[in-house]
Rosetta silent file (secondary structure, phi, psi, omega in degrees, C-alpha in Angstrom):
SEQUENCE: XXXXXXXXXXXXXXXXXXXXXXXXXXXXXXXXXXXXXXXXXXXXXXXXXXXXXXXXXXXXXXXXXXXXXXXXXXXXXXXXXXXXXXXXXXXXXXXXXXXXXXXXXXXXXXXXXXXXXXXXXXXXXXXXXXXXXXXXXXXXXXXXXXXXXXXXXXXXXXXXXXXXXXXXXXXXXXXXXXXXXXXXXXXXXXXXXXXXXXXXXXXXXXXXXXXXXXXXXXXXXXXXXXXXXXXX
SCORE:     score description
SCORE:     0.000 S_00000001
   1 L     0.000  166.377  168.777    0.000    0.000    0.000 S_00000001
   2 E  -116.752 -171.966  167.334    0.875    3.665   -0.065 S_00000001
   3 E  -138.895  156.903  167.150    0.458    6.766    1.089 S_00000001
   4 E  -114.052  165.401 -171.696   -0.580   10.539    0.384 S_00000001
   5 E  -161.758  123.143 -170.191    0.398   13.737    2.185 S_00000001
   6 E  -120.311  102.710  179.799   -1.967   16.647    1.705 S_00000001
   7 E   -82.148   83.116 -165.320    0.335   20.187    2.420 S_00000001
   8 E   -79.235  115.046 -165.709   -2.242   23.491    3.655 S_00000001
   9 L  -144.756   46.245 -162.823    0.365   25.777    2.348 S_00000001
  10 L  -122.129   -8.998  173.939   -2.456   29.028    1.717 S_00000001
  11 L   -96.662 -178.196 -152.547   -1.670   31.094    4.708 S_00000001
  12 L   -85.740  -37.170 -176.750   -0.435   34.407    4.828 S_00000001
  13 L   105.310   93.685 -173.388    2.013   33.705    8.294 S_00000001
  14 L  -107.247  -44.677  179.178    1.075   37.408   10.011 S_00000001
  15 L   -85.088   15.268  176.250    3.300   36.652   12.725 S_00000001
  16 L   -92.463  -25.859 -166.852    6.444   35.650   10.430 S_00000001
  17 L    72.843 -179.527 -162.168    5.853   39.430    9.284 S_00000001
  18 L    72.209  152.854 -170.811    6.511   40.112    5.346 S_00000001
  19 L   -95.425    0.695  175.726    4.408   40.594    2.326 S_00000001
  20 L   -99.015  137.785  172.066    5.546   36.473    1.407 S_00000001
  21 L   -60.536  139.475 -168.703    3.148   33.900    2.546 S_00000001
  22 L   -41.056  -45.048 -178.672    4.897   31.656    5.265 S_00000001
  23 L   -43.927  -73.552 -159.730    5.186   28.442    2.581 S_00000001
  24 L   -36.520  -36.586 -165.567    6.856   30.794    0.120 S_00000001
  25 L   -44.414  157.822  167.296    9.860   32.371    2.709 S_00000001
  26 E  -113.713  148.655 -161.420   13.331   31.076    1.765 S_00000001
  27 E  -118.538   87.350 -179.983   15.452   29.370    4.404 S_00000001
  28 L    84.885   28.449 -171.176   18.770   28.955    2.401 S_00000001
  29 L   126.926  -61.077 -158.197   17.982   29.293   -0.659 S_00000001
  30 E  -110.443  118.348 -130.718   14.902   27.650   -0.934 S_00000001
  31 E   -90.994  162.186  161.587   11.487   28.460    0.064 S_00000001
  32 H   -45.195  -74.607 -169.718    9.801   25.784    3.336 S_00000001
  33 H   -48.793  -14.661  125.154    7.419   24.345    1.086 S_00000001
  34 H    -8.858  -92.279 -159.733   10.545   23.027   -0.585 S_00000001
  35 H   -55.335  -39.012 -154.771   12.393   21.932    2.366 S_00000001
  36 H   -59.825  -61.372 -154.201    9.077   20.736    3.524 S_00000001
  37 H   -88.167  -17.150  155.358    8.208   18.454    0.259 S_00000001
  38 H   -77.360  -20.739 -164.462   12.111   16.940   -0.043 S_00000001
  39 H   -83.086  -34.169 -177.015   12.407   16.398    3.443 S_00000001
  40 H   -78.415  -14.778  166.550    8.814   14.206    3.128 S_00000001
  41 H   -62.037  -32.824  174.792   10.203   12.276   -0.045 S_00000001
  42 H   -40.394  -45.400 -169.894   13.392   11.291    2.267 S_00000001
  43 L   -46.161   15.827 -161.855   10.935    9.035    3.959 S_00000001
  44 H   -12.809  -65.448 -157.358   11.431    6.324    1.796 S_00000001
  45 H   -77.050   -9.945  169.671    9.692    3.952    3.723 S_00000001
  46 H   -63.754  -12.440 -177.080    6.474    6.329    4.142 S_00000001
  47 L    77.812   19.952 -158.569    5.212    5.324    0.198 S_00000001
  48 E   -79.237  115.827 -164.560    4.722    8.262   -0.806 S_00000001
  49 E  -142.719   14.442  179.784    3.034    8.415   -4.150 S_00000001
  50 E  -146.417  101.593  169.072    0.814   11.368   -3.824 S_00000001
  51 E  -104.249  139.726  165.866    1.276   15.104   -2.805 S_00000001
  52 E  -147.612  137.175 -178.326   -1.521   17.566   -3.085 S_00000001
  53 E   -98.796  111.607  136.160   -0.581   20.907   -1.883 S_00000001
  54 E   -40.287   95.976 -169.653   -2.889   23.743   -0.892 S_00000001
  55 E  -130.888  170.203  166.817   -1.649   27.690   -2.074 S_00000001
  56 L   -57.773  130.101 -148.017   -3.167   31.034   -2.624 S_00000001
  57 L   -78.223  161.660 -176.703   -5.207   30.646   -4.956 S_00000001
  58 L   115.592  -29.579 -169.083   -3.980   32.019   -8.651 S_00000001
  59 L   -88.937   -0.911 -166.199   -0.535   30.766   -7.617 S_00000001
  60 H   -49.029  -52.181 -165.806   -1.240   26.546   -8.569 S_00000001
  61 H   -56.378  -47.299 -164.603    0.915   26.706  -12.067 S_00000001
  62 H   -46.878  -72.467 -145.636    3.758   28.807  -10.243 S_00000001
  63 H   -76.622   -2.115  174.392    4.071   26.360   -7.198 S_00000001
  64 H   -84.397  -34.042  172.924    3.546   23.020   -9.379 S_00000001
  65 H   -55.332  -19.547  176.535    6.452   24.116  -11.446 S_00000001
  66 H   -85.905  -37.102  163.310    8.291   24.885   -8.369 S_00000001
  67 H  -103.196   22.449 -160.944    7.956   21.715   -6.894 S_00000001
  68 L   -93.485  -10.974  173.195    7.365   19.204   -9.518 S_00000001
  69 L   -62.618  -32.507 -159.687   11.730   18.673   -9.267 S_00000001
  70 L   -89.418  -12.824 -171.772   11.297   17.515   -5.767 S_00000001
  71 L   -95.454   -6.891  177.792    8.609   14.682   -5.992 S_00000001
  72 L    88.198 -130.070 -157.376   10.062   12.243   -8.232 S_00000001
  73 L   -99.674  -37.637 -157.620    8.132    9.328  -10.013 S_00000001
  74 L   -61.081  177.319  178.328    4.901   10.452   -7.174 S_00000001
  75 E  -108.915  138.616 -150.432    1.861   12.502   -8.736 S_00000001
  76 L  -109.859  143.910  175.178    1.824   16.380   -7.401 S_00000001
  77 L  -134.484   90.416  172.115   -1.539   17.874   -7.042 S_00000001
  78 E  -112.130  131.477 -169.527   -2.062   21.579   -6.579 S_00000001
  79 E  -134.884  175.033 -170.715   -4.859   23.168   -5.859 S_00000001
  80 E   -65.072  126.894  149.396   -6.468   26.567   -5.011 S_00000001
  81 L   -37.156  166.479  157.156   -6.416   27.072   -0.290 S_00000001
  82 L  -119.420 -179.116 -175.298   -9.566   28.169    1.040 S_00000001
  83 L   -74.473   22.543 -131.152   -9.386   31.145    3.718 S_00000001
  84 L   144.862  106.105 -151.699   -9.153   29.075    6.382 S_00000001
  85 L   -30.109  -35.931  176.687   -6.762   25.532    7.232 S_00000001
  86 H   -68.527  -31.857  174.340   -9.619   23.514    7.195 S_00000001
  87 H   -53.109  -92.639 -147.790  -10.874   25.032    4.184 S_00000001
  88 H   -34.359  -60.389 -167.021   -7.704   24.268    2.640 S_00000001
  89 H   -55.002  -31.928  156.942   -7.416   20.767    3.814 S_00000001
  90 H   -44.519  -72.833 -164.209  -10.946   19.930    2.328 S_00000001
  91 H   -59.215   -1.113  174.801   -9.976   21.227   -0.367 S_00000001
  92 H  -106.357  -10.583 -176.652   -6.455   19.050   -0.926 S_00000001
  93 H  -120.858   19.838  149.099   -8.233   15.729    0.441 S_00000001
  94 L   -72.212  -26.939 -158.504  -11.273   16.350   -2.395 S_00000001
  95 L  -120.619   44.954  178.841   -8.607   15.525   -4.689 S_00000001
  96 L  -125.302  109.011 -155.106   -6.247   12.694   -3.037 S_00000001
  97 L   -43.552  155.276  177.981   -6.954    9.738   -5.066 S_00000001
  98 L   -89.608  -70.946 -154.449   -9.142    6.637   -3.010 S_00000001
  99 L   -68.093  145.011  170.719   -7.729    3.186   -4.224 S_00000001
 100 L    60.316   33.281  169.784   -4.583    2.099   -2.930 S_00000001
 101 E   -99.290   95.010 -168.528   -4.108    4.646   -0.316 S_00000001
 102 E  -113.456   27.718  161.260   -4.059    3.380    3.551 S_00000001
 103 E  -129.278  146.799  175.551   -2.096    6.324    4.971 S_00000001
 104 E  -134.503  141.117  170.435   -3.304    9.886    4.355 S_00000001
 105 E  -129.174  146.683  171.672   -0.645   12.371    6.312 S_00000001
 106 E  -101.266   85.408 -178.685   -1.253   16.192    7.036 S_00000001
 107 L   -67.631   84.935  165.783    1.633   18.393    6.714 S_00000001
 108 L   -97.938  136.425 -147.544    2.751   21.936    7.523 S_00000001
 109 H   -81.433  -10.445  173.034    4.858   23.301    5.199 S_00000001
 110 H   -94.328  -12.374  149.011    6.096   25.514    7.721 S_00000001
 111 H   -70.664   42.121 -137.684    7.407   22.294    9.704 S_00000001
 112 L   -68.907    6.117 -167.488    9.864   22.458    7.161 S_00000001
 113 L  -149.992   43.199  134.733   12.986   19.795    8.571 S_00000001
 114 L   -33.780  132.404 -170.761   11.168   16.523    9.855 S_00000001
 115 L  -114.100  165.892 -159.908   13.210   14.458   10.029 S_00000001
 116 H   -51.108  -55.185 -177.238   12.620   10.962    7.903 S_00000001
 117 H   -67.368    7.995  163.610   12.263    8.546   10.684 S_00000001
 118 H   -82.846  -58.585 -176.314    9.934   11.006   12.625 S_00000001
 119 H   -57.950  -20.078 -177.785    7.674   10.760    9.611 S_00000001
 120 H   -79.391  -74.356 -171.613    8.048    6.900    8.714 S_00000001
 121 H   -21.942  -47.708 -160.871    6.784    6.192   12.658 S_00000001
 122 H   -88.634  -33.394 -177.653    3.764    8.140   12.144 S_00000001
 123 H   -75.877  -39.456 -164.013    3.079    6.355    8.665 S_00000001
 124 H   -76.819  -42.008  178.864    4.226    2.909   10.668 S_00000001
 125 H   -57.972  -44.876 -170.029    1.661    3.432   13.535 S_00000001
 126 H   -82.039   -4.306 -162.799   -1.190    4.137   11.254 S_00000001
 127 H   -86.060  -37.697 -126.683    0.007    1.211    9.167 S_00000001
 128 L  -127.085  -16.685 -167.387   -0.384   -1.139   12.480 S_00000001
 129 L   133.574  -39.133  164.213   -3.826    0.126   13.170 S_00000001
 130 L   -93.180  149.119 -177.276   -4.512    3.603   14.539 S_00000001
 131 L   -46.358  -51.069 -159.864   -6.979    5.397   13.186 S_00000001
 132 E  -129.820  146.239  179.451   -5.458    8.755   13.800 S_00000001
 133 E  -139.157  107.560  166.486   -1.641    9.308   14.745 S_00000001
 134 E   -87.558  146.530  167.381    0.295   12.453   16.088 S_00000001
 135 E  -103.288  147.343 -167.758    4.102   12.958   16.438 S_00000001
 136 E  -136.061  156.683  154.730    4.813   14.700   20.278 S_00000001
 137 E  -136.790  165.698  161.622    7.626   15.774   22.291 S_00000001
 138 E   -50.929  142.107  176.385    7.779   16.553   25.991 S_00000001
 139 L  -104.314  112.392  170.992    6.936   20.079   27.203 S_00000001
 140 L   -64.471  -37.274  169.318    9.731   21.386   28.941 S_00000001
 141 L   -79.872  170.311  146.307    7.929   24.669   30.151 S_00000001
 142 L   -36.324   97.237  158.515    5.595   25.607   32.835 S_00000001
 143 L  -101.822  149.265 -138.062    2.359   25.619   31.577 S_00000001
 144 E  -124.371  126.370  174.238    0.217   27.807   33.506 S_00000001
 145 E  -100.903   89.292  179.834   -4.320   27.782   32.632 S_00000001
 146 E   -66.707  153.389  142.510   -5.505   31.848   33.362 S_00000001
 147 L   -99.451 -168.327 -156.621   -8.703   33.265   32.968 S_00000001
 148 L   -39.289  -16.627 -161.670  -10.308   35.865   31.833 S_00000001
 149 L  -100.111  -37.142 -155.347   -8.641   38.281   34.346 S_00000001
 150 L    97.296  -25.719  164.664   -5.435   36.873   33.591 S_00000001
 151 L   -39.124  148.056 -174.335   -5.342   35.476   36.911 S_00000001
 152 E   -92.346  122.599  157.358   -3.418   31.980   37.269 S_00000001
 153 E   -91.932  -51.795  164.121   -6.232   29.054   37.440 S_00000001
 154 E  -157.629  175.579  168.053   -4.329   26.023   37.909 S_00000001
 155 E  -106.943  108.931  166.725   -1.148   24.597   36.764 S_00000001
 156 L   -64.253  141.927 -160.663   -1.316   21.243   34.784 S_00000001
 157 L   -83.351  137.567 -167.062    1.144   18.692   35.850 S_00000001
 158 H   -62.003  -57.920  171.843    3.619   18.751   32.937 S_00000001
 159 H   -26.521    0.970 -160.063    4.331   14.515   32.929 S_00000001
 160 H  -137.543   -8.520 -172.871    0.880   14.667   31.320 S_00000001
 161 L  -111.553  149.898  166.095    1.217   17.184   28.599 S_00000001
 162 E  -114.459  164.033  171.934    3.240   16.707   24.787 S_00000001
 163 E  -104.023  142.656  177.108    3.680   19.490   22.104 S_00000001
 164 E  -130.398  140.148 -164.351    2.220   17.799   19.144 S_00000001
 165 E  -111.449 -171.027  161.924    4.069   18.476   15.718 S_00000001
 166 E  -120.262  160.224    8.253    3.538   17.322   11.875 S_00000001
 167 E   -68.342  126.302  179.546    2.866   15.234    9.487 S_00000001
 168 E   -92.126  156.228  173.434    0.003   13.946   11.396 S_00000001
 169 E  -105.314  176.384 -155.505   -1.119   10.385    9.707 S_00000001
 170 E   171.180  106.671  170.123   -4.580    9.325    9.638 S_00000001
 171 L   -54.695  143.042 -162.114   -6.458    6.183    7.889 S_00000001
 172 H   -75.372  -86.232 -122.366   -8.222    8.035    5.158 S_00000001
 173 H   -58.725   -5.411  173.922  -11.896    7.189    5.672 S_00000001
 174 H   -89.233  -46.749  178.506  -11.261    8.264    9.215 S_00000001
 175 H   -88.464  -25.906  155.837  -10.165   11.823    8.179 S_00000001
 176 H   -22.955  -66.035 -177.396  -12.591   11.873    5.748 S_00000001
 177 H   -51.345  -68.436 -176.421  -15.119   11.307    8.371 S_00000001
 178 H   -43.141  -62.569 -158.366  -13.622   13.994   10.374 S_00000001
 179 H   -80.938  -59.152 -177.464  -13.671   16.700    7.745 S_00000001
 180 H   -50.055  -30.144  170.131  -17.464   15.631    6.282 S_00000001
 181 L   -52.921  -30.746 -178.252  -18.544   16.433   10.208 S_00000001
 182 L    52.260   39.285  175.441  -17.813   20.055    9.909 S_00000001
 183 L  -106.710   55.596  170.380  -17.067   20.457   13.291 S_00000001
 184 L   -87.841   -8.712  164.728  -13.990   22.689   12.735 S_00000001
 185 L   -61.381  115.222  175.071  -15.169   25.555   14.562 S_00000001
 186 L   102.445  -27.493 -179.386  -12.218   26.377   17.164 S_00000001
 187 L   -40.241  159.010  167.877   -9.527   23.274   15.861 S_00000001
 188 L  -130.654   -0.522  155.157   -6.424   23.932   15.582 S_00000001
 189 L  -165.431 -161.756 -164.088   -5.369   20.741   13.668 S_00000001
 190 L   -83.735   18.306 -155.196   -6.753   17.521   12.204 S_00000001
 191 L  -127.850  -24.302 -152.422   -6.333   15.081   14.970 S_00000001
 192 H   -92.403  -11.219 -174.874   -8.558   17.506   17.332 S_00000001
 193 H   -95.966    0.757  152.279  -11.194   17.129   14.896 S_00000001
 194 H   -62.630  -40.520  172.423  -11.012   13.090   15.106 S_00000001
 195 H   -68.157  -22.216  166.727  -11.338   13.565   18.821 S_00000001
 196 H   -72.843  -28.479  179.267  -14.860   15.175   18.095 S_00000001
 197 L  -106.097   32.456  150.839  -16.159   12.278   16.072 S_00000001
 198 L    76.480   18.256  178.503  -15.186    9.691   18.836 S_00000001
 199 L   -97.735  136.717  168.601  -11.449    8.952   17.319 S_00000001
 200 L   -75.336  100.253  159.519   -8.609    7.590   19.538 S_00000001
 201 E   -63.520  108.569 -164.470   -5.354    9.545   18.813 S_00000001
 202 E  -100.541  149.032  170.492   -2.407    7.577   19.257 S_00000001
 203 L   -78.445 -153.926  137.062    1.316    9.367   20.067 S_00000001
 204 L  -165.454 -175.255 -169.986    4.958    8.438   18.654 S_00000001
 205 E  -103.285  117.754  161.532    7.849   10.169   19.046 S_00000001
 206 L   -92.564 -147.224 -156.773    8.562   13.338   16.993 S_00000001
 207 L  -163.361  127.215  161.561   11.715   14.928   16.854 S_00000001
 208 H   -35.780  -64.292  177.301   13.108   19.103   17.898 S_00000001
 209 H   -40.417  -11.457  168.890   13.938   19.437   14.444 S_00000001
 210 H   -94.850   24.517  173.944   10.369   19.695   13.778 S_00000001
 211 L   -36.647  152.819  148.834   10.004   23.212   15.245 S_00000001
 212 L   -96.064  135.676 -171.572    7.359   25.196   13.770 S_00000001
 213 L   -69.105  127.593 -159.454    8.510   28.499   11.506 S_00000001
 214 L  -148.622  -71.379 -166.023    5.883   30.816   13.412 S_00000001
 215 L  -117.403  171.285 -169.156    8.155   34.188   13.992 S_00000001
 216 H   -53.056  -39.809 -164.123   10.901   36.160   12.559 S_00000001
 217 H   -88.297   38.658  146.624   14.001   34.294   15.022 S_00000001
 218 H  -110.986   -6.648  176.137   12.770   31.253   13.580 S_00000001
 219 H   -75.119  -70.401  157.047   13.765   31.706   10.842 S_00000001
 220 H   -23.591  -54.139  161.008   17.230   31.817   12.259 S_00000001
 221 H   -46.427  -75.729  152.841   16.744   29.082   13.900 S_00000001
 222 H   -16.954  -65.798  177.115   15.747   27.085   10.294 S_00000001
 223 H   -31.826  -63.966 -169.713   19.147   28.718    9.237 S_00000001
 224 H   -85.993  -33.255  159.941   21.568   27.166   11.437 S_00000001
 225 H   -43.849  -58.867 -169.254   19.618   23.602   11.384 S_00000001
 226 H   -65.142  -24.037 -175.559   20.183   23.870    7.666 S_00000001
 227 H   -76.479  -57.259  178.218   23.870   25.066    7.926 S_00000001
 228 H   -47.697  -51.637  178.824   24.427   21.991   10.550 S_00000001
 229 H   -42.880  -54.924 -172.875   22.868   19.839    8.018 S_00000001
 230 H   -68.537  -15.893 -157.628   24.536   20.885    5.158 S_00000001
 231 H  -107.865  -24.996 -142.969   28.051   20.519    6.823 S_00000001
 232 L   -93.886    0.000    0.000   27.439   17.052    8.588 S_00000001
């Protein structure tokens, strides 16, 4: 069997700053949806035989030509974002072919240096049986729950909390599921909206190198991972 990996790559980034949409910045040359879409071919053992991409729309010709070097033998799909992630991700899983697909993974392109074996785990879990699969690390801070006031409400004991990164994996008819519910008001990724239609999320292990590019000194941060990379 194989897999697909559908890449919401339509926002603008407001807190990266700049008049370039977050995909589009270049970290060394090369813009994140780049780094993003070579680093998920590395995966060898993920199957990967399908990309569909999300962008602003008007830009599909630009960005398949931009990325049709990086995918190899798989078939590249780009389509028009909607104003909103979920919006986009409907709109990249309308078009991610049904037969011979038992992994569908969800990608941000600003998670642009996954490393392979974080992403083969997450294809290998969903491969094994769960429905819906996140990669996590440990949370190292404090986290602290305020209300409205600002006021400190409780502290959650940390042993209990993960950061959860991308590509999340997913059996398709299961995300499917998710997305036909239209309970996306408030989500912030695909996994929370499996947990609304009764789905068990399973962890693995992600990996630091999966930072997200969110603000300008992350970009830095991208930099010198890529420098390290480049050198080793």
């Amino acid at each position: 069997m194989s897999s697909a990996v559908v890449i919401p790559a339509a926002g603008l980034g407001l807190r990266l700053g700049g008049e370039t949409p977050k995909a589009f910045r270049e970290v060394g040359g090369d813009s994140l949806l780049v780094h993003a879409v070579r680093g998920l071919k590395a995966a060898t053992a993920a199957d990967l035989v399908c990309f569909v991409v999300a962008v602003p729309p008007g830009s599909e010709e630009t960005v398949g030509k931009e990325l049709t070097p990086y995918v190899g033998d798989a078939q590249l799909i780009v389509v028009a974002g909607g104003a909103e992630r979920p919006a986009s991700v409907r709109a990249a899983l309308d078009v991610v072919p049904v037969d011979g697909i038992d992994c569908i993974l969800v990608h941000d392109a600003a998670r642009a240096f996954v490393p392979a074996d974080a992403i083969e785990r997450v294809v290998a879990a969903v491969r094994a049986g769960a429905e819906a699969v996140v990669p996590v690390v440990p949370v190292t801070d404090t986290i602290k729950r305020v209300g409205p006031t600002g006021d400190v409400v409780d502290t959650p004991d940390r042993s209990t909390l993960v950061a959860v990164q991308t590509p999340q994996g997913f059996a398709p008819d299961v995300l499917r599921r998710a997305h036909a519910a239209g309970a996306d008001a408030g989500v912030t990724d695909d996994a929370m909206m499996c947990e609304r239609i009764g789905v068990t999320v399973r962890t693995v292990e992600g990996s630091p190198d999966a930072f997200k590019v969110t603000r300008p000194q992350d970009l830095l941060l991208a930099e010198a991972l890529l420098a390290e990379r480049r050198m080793a």
